[in-house]
Amino acid sequence: MTNLSTEHSPRVRDDVVRQHVPCNLCGSHDRQPYCPENGLGLVQCNHCGFVYVSPRPDAKELYALYGETYFHNNESGVVGYTDYIKDEPNIRRTAQRRLTHLEQYVSPGKLLDVGCATGFFLDEARKRGWSAEGLDVSSFGVQYAQEHFGLTTYHGSLTDLDFESASYDLVTMWDVIEHVPDPTTYVRRAAELVRSGGFISLATPDIDSLPARLAGRRWVGFKLSEEHVYYFSVKTLTKMLNEAGFEVVNVRHIGKYVPLSLFRDRLGFYFPWLAKALEVGEKALGLSEWALYINPYDIVQITAWKR
Ligand SMILES: [Zn+2]
């Protein structure tokens, strides 16, 4: 979860080895610094425009970020989520909204959620009639989903696990593709698993969105240093999907449900008196459990159909 209220302060680990990597989308080594003021080591490919981190830690170091502390972390501006478990009701409401959208394109069938975390999305999908399975590099998330909801979840990355080819009606990747070391291989692997006529749907921060361009180096999408190694636009993600055999059917910017208290904290940064008044009102009216759907218009969801 990002935090609008603090000055952007990337923290890059200085104890890991970093290596230059070619553009994951087109293979070019021709690049130039991108937004160097933010200190994240971003470059932009001069050939296709893809923005990525280079040099950077290897895949093992990148995956090492996603242990149990990732889902319980009091420094969410650094890595992971303040308290993912506590946010369960809002994650579930957000999941319902996304499923309602997707079911316009594909009826409940076999679903694979890549980066399923603790399984809240999968559990909501199952309630709607989906045969839902997931995987995650976090063993904590995978175990939580099994123990609390009896879900079928696998520990590992999409490219390391065995799944039946052409057997899924839908593959979802929520806030995943910007984290993985080799997104092109991920999308191609998803294309193998989705049946002909099936769908993939991904959500990721949109570096070309108006909020991102207006905020410049202060864009909240830049906050999670080390975790995000790729920064997509509609153009670069569409190119990656097309080359894997997908045809884009829908592009939209999406939000999520956040607790009223989080909204109040962020408001307090700009209007402390208003936040204080809201807090008093919340307590008086018993609204502490309320949530708001907030769409910052800088997270893009792209849904594509397998040719
Ligand atoms: Zn490129």
CSV table of C-alpha atoms in Angstrom, one decimal, residues 7 9 13 24 40 42 44 50 55 85 91 97 101 152 166 199 205 207 209 236 247 250 268:
chain,number,residue,atom,x,y,z
A,7,GLU,CA,8.0,12.8,1.0
A,9,SER,CA,12.2,8.5,0.0
A,13,ARG,CA,19.6,-1.9,-0.5
A,24,ASN,CA,12.9,-7.4,-21.4
A,40,LEU,CA,15.7,4.5,-8.3
A,42,LEU,CA,15.4,3.6,-13.8
A,44,GLN,CA,14.1,3.8,-20.6
A,50,PHE,CA,10.0,0.3,-21.9
A,55,PRO,CA,21.5,-2.4,-12.9
A,85,ILE,CA,-4.6,-9.4,6.6
A,91,ILE,CA,-9.5,-6.6,-0.6
A,97,ARG,CA,-15.7,-5.5,-8.3
A,101,HIS,CA,-16.0,-6.6,-14.7
A,152,THR,CA,-5.6,-24.9,-3.9
A,166,ALA,CA,-4.4,-24.6,-22.5
A,199,PHE,CA,-8.5,-14.4,-21.2
A,205,PRO,CA,1.0,1.0,-12.2
A,207,ILE,CA,3.8,5.2,-15.9
A,209,SER,CA,-1.0,8.0,-16.8
A,236,THR,CA,4.4,-1.5,-23.6
A,247,GLU,CA,-5.5,-9.4,-28.3
A,250,ASN,CA,-10.4,-3.7,-22.5
A,268,GLY,CA,-4.7,15.1,7.1
